C-alpha atoms as a printed R data frame, in Angstrom:
    type eleno elety resid chain resno       x       y       z
1   ATOM     1    CA   VAL     A     1  -0.037   0.023   0.007
2   ATOM     2    CA   LYS     A     2   1.288   3.482  -0.941
3   ATOM     3    CA   ASP     A     3   2.298   5.636   2.042
4   ATOM     4    CA   HIS     A     4   0.032   8.600   1.689
5   ATOM     5    CA   ARG     A     5   1.603  10.578   4.496
6   ATOM     6    CA   PHE     A     6   3.754  13.544   3.653
7   ATOM     7    CA   PRO     A     7   6.355  15.403   5.788
8   ATOM     8    CA   LEU     A     8   3.877  17.886   6.911
9   ATOM     9    CA   ASP     A     9   1.790  15.127   8.635
10  ATOM    10    CA   TYR     A    10   4.637  14.192  10.871
11  ATOM    11    CA   SER     A    11   5.010  17.788  12.061
12  ATOM    12    CA   ILE     A    12   3.203  19.840  14.620
13  ATOM    13    CA   GLN     A    13   0.834  22.588  13.327
14  ATOM    14    CA   VAL     A    14   0.088  25.433  15.651
15  ATOM    15    CA   LEU     A    15  -3.397  26.893  15.267
16  ATOM    16    CA   PRO     A    16  -4.041  30.292  16.999
17  ATOM    17    CA   PHE     A    17  -7.028  30.748  19.199
18  ATOM    18    CA   PRO     A    18  -9.585  31.959  18.514
19  ATOM    19    CA   ILE     A    19  -9.448  30.018  15.315
20  ATOM    20    CA   THR     A    20 -11.934  32.222  13.533
21  ATOM    21    CA   ASP     A    21 -13.481  35.505  14.213
22  ATOM    22    CA   LYS     A    22 -16.750  33.641  14.704
23  ATOM    23    CA   CYS     A    23 -15.478  31.786  17.787
24  ATOM    24    CA   ASP     A    24 -16.087  32.816  21.286
25  ATOM    25    CA   PRO     A    25 -12.645  33.951  22.464
26  ATOM    26    CA   GLN     A    26 -13.145  32.034  25.716
27  ATOM    27    CA   LEU     A    27 -13.617  28.741  23.727
28  ATOM    28    CA   GLY     A    28 -11.107  29.375  20.935
29  ATOM    29    CA   PHE     A    29 -12.650  26.914  18.310
30  ATOM    30    CA   PRO     A    30 -16.022  25.953  16.887
31  ATOM    31    CA   MET     A    31 -16.444  22.870  19.053
32  ATOM    32    CA   GLY     A    32 -15.161  24.428  22.160
33  ATOM    33    CA   MET     A    33 -18.417  24.076  24.121
34  ATOM    34    CA   VAL     A    34 -18.656  20.332  23.322
35  ATOM    35    CA   TYR     A    35 -15.000  19.722  24.436
36  ATOM    36    CA   THR     A    36 -15.662  21.833  27.680
37  ATOM    37    CA   SER     A    37 -18.789  19.864  28.583
38  ATOM    38    CA   VAL     A    38 -17.183  16.558  28.059
39  ATOM    39    CA   LEU     A    39 -14.224  17.417  30.078
40  ATOM    40    CA   GLU     A    40 -16.420  18.886  33.001
41  ATOM    41    CA   ALA     A    41 -18.260  15.568  33.035
42  ATOM    42    CA   GLY     A    42 -15.020  13.552  33.277
43  ATOM    43    CA   VAL     A    43 -15.581  11.145  30.467
44  ATOM    44    CA   SER     A    44 -12.962   9.964  27.921
45  ATOM    45    CA   LYS     A    45 -15.278  10.085  24.768
46  ATOM    46    CA   LEU     A    46 -16.905  12.727  22.713
47  ATOM    47    CA   PRO     A    47 -20.596  12.157  21.912
48  ATOM    48    CA   VAL     A    48 -20.233  13.853  18.705
49  ATOM    49    CA   PHE     A    49 -17.577  11.366  17.564
50  ATOM    50    CA   LYS     A    50 -19.339   8.284  18.832
51  ATOM    51    CA   GLU     A    51 -19.003   6.439  15.536
52  ATOM    52    CA   PHE     A    52 -15.227   6.026  15.561
53  ATOM    53    CA   ARG     A    53 -12.539   5.249  18.273
54  ATOM    54    CA   HIS     A    54 -10.997   8.178  20.006
55  ATOM    55    CA   LEU     A    55  -9.694   9.238  23.547
56  ATOM    56    CA   ILE     A    56  -9.985  12.499  25.135
57  ATOM    57    CA   PHE     A    57  -8.062  13.280  28.480
58  ATOM    58    CA   ALA     A    58  -7.684  16.474  30.510
59  ATOM    59    CA   VAL     A    59  -4.198  17.752  31.079
60  ATOM    60    CA   PRO     A    60  -3.749  18.102  34.791
61  ATOM    61    CA   ASP     A    61  -3.003  21.751  36.139
62  ATOM    62    CA   GLY     A    62   0.453  22.448  37.356
63  ATOM    63    CA   ALA     A    63   3.918  22.630  35.884
64  ATOM    64    CA   GLY     A    64   5.346  20.326  33.271
65  ATOM    65    CA   LYS     A    65   2.648  20.497  30.785
66  ATOM    66    CA   ALA     A    66   4.841  19.261  27.778
67  ATOM    67    CA   GLU     A    67   5.662  16.068  29.908
68  ATOM    68    CA   GLN     A    68   2.143  15.609  30.785
69  ATOM    69    CA   ILE     A    69   0.794  15.865  27.271
70  ATOM    70    CA   SER     A    70   3.560  13.381  26.161
71  ATOM    71    CA   SER     A    71   2.620  11.013  28.674
72  ATOM    72    CA   ILE     A    72  -1.055  11.044  27.851
73  ATOM    73    CA   ILE     A    73  -0.370  10.496  24.160
74  ATOM    74    CA   GLU     A    74   1.824   7.483  25.152
75  ATOM    75    CA   GLN     A    75  -1.087   6.237  27.393
76  ATOM    76    CA   CYS     A    76  -3.443   6.580  24.499
77  ATOM    77    CA   LYS     A    77  -1.206   4.526  22.212
78  ATOM    78    CA   ASN     A    78  -1.036   1.798  24.721
79  ATOM    79    CA   ASP     A    79  -4.800   1.889  25.319
80  ATOM    80    CA   VAL     A    80  -5.613   1.450  21.698
81  ATOM    81    CA   GLY     A    81  -2.779  -1.073  20.980
82  ATOM    82    CA   ASP     A    82  -2.893  -2.399  17.467
83  ATOM    83    CA   ALA     A    83  -5.382   0.218  16.331
84  ATOM    84    CA   CYS     A    84  -2.199   2.553  15.986
85  ATOM    85    CA   HIS     A    85  -0.700   0.446  13.192
86  ATOM    86    CA   ASP     A    86  -1.509   3.012  10.576
87  ATOM    87    CA   GLY     A    87  -0.686   6.033  12.779
88  ATOM    88    CA   TYR     A    88  -2.948   8.393  14.474
89  ATOM    89    CA   GLN     A    89  -3.995  12.095  14.789
90  ATOM    90    CA   VAL     A    90  -3.411  14.104  17.903
91  ATOM    91    CA   VAL     A    91  -4.910  17.605  18.706
92  ATOM    92    CA   PHE     A    92  -4.188  19.094  22.086
93  ATOM    93    CA   THR     A    93  -4.124  22.288  24.101
94  ATOM    94    CA   LEU     A    94  -2.723  22.897  27.463
95  ATOM    95    CA   ASP     A    95  -6.008  21.754  28.899
96  ATOM    96    CA   TRP     A    96  -6.753  18.524  26.987
97  ATOM    97    CA   VAL     A    97  -5.515  15.901  24.462
98  ATOM    98    CA   LEU     A    98  -7.609  14.319  21.794
99  ATOM    99    CA   PHE     A    99  -6.111  11.076  20.178
100 ATOM   100    CA   VAL     A   100  -7.721   9.310  17.148
101 ATOM   101    CA   PRO     A   101  -6.113   6.078  15.713
102 ATOM   102    CA   LEU     A   102  -6.118   5.986  11.915
103 ATOM   103    CA   ALA     A   103  -7.414   2.929   9.763
104 ATOM   104    CA   LEU     A   104  -5.662   3.508   6.597
105 ATOM   105    CA   THR     A   105  -4.996  -0.195   5.435
106 ATOM   106    CA   GLN     A   106  -6.675  -2.699   7.740
107 ATOM   107    CA   GLY     A   107 -10.170  -3.788   8.401
108 ATOM   108    CA   GLU     A   108 -13.376  -1.885   7.643
109 ATOM   109    CA   SER     A   109 -13.460   1.751   8.526
110 ATOM   110    CA   ALA     A   110 -16.060   3.440  10.792
111 ATOM   111    CA   ALA     A   111 -17.743   4.601   7.614
112 ATOM   112    CA   GLY     A   112 -17.925   1.229   6.204
113 ATOM   113    CA   LEU     A   113 -15.092   1.596   3.649
114 ATOM   114    CA   SER     A   114 -13.293  -1.705   2.858
115 ATOM   115    CA   ALA     A   115  -9.703  -2.138   3.152
116 ATOM   116    CA   GLU     A   116  -9.643  -3.172  -0.474
117 ATOM   117    CA   LEU     A   117 -11.132   0.096  -1.655
118 ATOM   118    CA   ARG     A   118  -9.254   2.320   0.810
119 ATOM   119    CA   PRO     A   119  -5.924   2.890  -1.241
120 ATOM   120    CA   GLN     A   120  -8.126   4.351  -4.148
121 ATOM   121    CA   MET     A   121 -10.102   6.424  -1.789
122 ATOM   122    CA   LEU     A   122  -6.837   7.749  -0.175
123 ATOM   123    CA   ASP     A   123  -5.888   9.052  -3.662
124 ATOM   124    CA   LEU     A   124  -9.102  10.792  -4.134
125 ATOM   125    CA   LEU     A   125  -9.682  12.062  -0.671
126 ATOM   126    CA   PRO     A   126  -6.905  11.791   1.849
127 ATOM   127    CA   PRO     A   127  -7.641  11.962   5.583
128 ATOM   128    CA   LEU     A   128  -8.796  15.445   6.767
129 ATOM   129    CA   ASN     A   129  -6.330  17.655   8.586
130 ATOM   130    CA   PRO     A   130  -6.556  17.037  12.267
131 ATOM   131    CA   ALA     A   131  -8.095  20.582  12.721
132 ATOM   132    CA   ALA     A   132 -11.367  18.909  11.520
133 ATOM   133    CA   LEU     A   133 -11.457  17.388  14.925
134 ATOM   134    CA   VAL     A   134 -11.985  20.641  16.698
135 ATOM   135    CA   GLY     A   135 -14.475  21.885  13.864
136 ATOM   136    CA   VAL     A   136 -12.195  23.511  11.211
137 ATOM   137    CA   VAL     A   137 -12.803  21.436   8.142
138 ATOM   138    CA   MET     A   138 -10.791  21.695   4.948
139 ATOM   139    CA   VAL     A   139 -12.201  19.279   2.457
140 ATOM   140    CA   PRO     A   140 -10.056  18.143  -0.506
141 ATOM   141    CA   SER     A   141 -11.604  18.507  -3.935
142 ATOM   142    CA   VAL     A   142 -12.489  15.505  -5.908
143 ATOM   143    CA   ALA     A   143 -11.836  15.596  -9.656
144 ATOM   144    CA   PRO     A   144 -14.993  17.231 -11.150
145 ATOM   145    CA   THR     A   145 -15.274  14.964 -14.197
146 ATOM   146    CA   PHE     A   146 -16.948  11.606 -14.592
147 ATOM   147    CA   PRO     A   147 -16.113   8.969 -13.496
148 ATOM   148    CA   GLU     A   148 -14.330   9.993 -10.366
149 ATOM   149    CA   ARG     A   149 -17.147  12.088  -9.330
150 ATOM   150    CA   VAL     A   150 -20.783  11.025  -9.896
151 ATOM   151    CA   GLY     A   151 -24.016  12.552  -8.750
152 ATOM   152    CA   ALA     A   152 -24.755  13.626  -5.228
153 ATOM   153    CA   THR     A   153 -26.526  10.518  -4.380
154 ATOM   154    CA   VAL     A   154 -26.460   7.553  -2.047
155 ATOM   155    CA   PRO     A   155 -24.341   5.417  -1.790
156 ATOM   156    CA   LEU     A   156 -21.617   7.775  -1.317
157 ATOM   157    CA   TRP     A   157 -19.058   5.444  -2.919
158 ATOM   158    CA   ARG     A   158 -19.199   2.257  -5.109
159 ATOM   159    CA   THR     A   159 -17.124   0.311  -7.570
160 ATOM   160    CA   GLN     A   160 -17.443   0.770 -11.280
161 ATOM   161    CA   ALA     A   161 -19.031  -2.638 -11.332
162 ATOM   162    CA   GLU     A   162 -21.722  -1.690  -8.797
163 ATOM   163    CA   ALA     A   163 -22.460   1.649 -10.597
164 ATOM   164    CA   GLU     A   164 -22.815   0.188 -13.914
165 ATOM   165    CA   GLY     A   165 -24.274  -3.172 -13.067
166 ATOM   166    CA   ILE     A   166 -21.368  -5.263 -14.212
167 ATOM   167    CA   THR     A   167 -21.544  -8.855 -13.108
168 ATOM   168    CA   GLY     A   168 -19.722 -12.047 -13.325
169 ATOM   169    CA   GLU     A   169 -16.040 -12.299 -14.246
170 ATOM   170    CA   ALA     A   170 -16.103  -8.740 -15.888
171 ATOM   171    CA   ALA     A   171 -16.906  -7.310 -12.415
172 ATOM   172    CA   LYS     A   172 -13.430  -8.317 -11.159
173 ATOM   173    CA   ASN     A   173 -11.764  -5.894 -13.782
174 ATOM   174    CA   ALA     A   174 -14.246  -3.046 -12.926
175 ATOM   175    CA   GLN     A   175 -13.354  -2.277  -9.264
176 ATOM   176    CA   ALA     A   176 -12.316   1.378  -9.702
177 ATOM   177    CA   ILE     A   177 -13.973   3.463  -7.102
178 ATOM   178    CA   ARG     A   178 -16.801   6.027  -8.050
179 ATOM   179    CA   VAL     A   179 -17.229   8.691  -5.395
180 ATOM   180    CA   SER     A   180 -20.413  10.824  -4.984
181 ATOM   181    CA   SER     A   181 -19.861  14.708  -4.938
182 ATOM   182    CA   GLY     A   182 -22.209  14.695  -1.937
183 ATOM   183    CA   ILE     A   183 -19.480  13.285   0.373
184 ATOM   184    CA   THR     A   184 -17.535  16.609   0.324
185 ATOM   185    CA   SER     A   185 -20.273  18.201   2.413
186 ATOM   186    CA   LEU     A   186 -20.363  15.502   5.031
187 ATOM   187    CA   PRO     A   187 -17.386  16.198   7.245
188 ATOM   188    CA   LYS     A   188 -18.332  13.485   9.816
189 ATOM   189    CA   VAL     A   189 -18.291  10.830   7.116
190 ATOM   190    CA   LEU     A   190 -14.925  12.026   5.851
191 ATOM   191    CA   LEU     A   191 -13.561  11.605   9.357
192 ATOM   192    CA   GLN     A   192 -14.960   8.125   9.551
193 ATOM   193    CA   LEU     A   193 -13.390   7.002   6.136
194 ATOM   194    CA   TYR     A   194 -10.115   6.563   7.901
195 ATOM   195    CA   THR     A   195 -10.950   5.763  11.587
196 ATOM   196    CA   HIS     A   196 -11.698   2.622  13.384
197 ATOM   197    CA   LYS     A   197 -15.334   1.712  14.376
198 ATOM   198    CA   ALA     A   198 -16.182   2.579  17.996
199 ATOM   199    CA   LYS     A   199 -16.174  -0.334  20.389
């Protein structure tokens, strides 16, 4: 499987708060209220991301924030075990850490995308930037011409064989993926394409 990660994906991206002028300066980002309520409740999962595996932990008050954040990330990696095989995305502030293991090559994703079709989908729609986990979604474009993009219909993706009703032996040679244009307006589905189903 081609490695779809680029040098930028291995680096830290710093986002200034507030992220947009429409954000409450106290919260800093579009989903700030959601994160605050979950952390106050002391739970380790965000209801808005209930479909896929993730962990969120508060960073304890006090000195040594960098060490604490690093320790939480290591704890998350140990907690999810083999689910980290394909890497992970981390978003953090000085108050919390959100950890999401990626499913780029193995098993069915949270969105139901099979491992066989995932390499093709990665070429068309790579994983969203981790900023999507706090509500800042930058959706990559899909080629505007047929057959890469088909009408905004359900299902959101299918093979050429499924789209064109090809059966039998011929179907084996018609496994190119067809993606609905409607998928680009569904950020939660895009997040689920490359994440593990929640347990």
